Amino acid sequence: MSALIDEINQLARLSRERPLTIQEKKRQTELRQQYLKNFRQRFKKQLSQIKVVDPKGKDITPKKARALRESFDQE
């Protein structure tokens, strides 16, 4: 993941020095999309681990959240 961020940052620095070539812009877009995909996946996994409990201690986690947790557990 850090290599991905390093390459994104390198292209960003380069773009401040000079205009990027078409290939560099395409690579920058690909890298950004990959970063966002990874971020969303990690965020969903993190959210899936949340358990909602009422004051009496009963698990009231929504069904959709439980299903998401189970899908990650199966991986």
Coordinates of C-alpha atoms in Angstrom, one line a residue:
M1 CA 0.0 0.0 0.0
S2 CA 2.8 2.4 0.8
A3 CA 4.3 1.8 -2.6
L4 CA 1.0 2.8 -4.2
I5 CA 0.9 6.0 -2.2
D6 CA 4.5 6.8 -2.9
E7 CA 3.9 6.5 -6.6
I8 CA 0.8 8.6 -6.4
N9 CA 2.8 11.3 -4.5
Q10 CA 5.6 11.1 -7.0
L11 CA 3.3 11.8 -9.9
A12 CA 1.7 14.6 -7.9
R13 CA 5.1 16.3 -7.3
L14 CA 6.0 15.8 -11.0
S15 CA 2.7 17.4 -12.0
R16 CA 3.6 20.6 -10.0
E17 CA 7.0 20.8 -11.9
R18 CA 5.7 20.2 -15.4
P19 CA 2.5 19.0 -17.2
L20 CA 2.1 15.2 -17.1
T21 CA 2.2 13.2 -20.3
I22 CA -0.9 11.3 -21.3
Q23 CA 0.6 8.0 -20.1
E24 CA 1.5 9.6 -16.7
K25 CA -2.0 11.0 -16.3
K26 CA -3.5 7.6 -17.2
R27 CA -1.2 5.9 -14.6
Q28 CA -2.1 8.5 -12.0
T29 CA -5.8 7.9 -12.6
E30 CA -5.3 4.1 -12.3
L31 CA -3.3 4.5 -9.1
R32 CA -5.9 6.7 -7.5
Q33 CA -8.7 4.4 -8.4
Q34 CA -6.8 1.4 -6.9
Y35 CA -6.2 3.5 -3.8
L36 CA -9.9 4.3 -3.4
K37 CA -10.9 0.7 -4.0
N38 CA -8.5 -0.5 -1.3
F39 CA -9.7 2.3 1.1
R40 CA -13.3 1.4 0.6
Q41 CA -12.7 -2.3 1.1
R42 CA -10.8 -1.7 4.3
F43 CA -13.4 0.8 5.6
K44 CA -16.3 -1.7 4.9
K45 CA -14.4 -4.4 6.7
Q46 CA -13.8 -2.1 9.7
L47 CA -17.5 -1.1 9.7
S48 CA -18.5 -4.8 9.6
Q49 CA -16.8 -5.3 12.9
I50 CA -19.0 -2.9 14.7
K51 CA -21.6 -4.4 17.0
V52 CA -24.6 -2.4 18.2
V53 CA -25.8 -3.2 21.7
D54 CA -28.8 -1.6 23.5
P55 CA -28.6 -0.5 27.2
K56 CA -29.8 -3.9 28.3
G57 CA -26.9 -5.6 26.6
K58 CA -28.9 -7.1 23.7
D59 CA -27.3 -7.2 20.3
I60 CA -29.3 -5.0 18.0
T61 CA -26.9 -4.9 15.1
P62 CA -28.9 -4.3 11.8
K63 CA -29.3 -7.4 9.6
K64 CA -27.4 -5.8 6.8
A65 CA -24.4 -5.2 9.0
R66 CA -24.5 -8.7 10.3
A67 CA -24.6 -10.1 6.7
L68 CA -21.6 -7.9 5.8
R69 CA -19.7 -9.2 8.8
E70 CA -20.5 -12.8 7.9
S71 CA -19.3 -12.2 4.3
F72 CA -16.0 -10.9 5.6
D73 CA -15.7 -13.8 8.0
Q74 CA -16.1 -16.3 5.2
E75 CA -13.1 -14.8 3.3

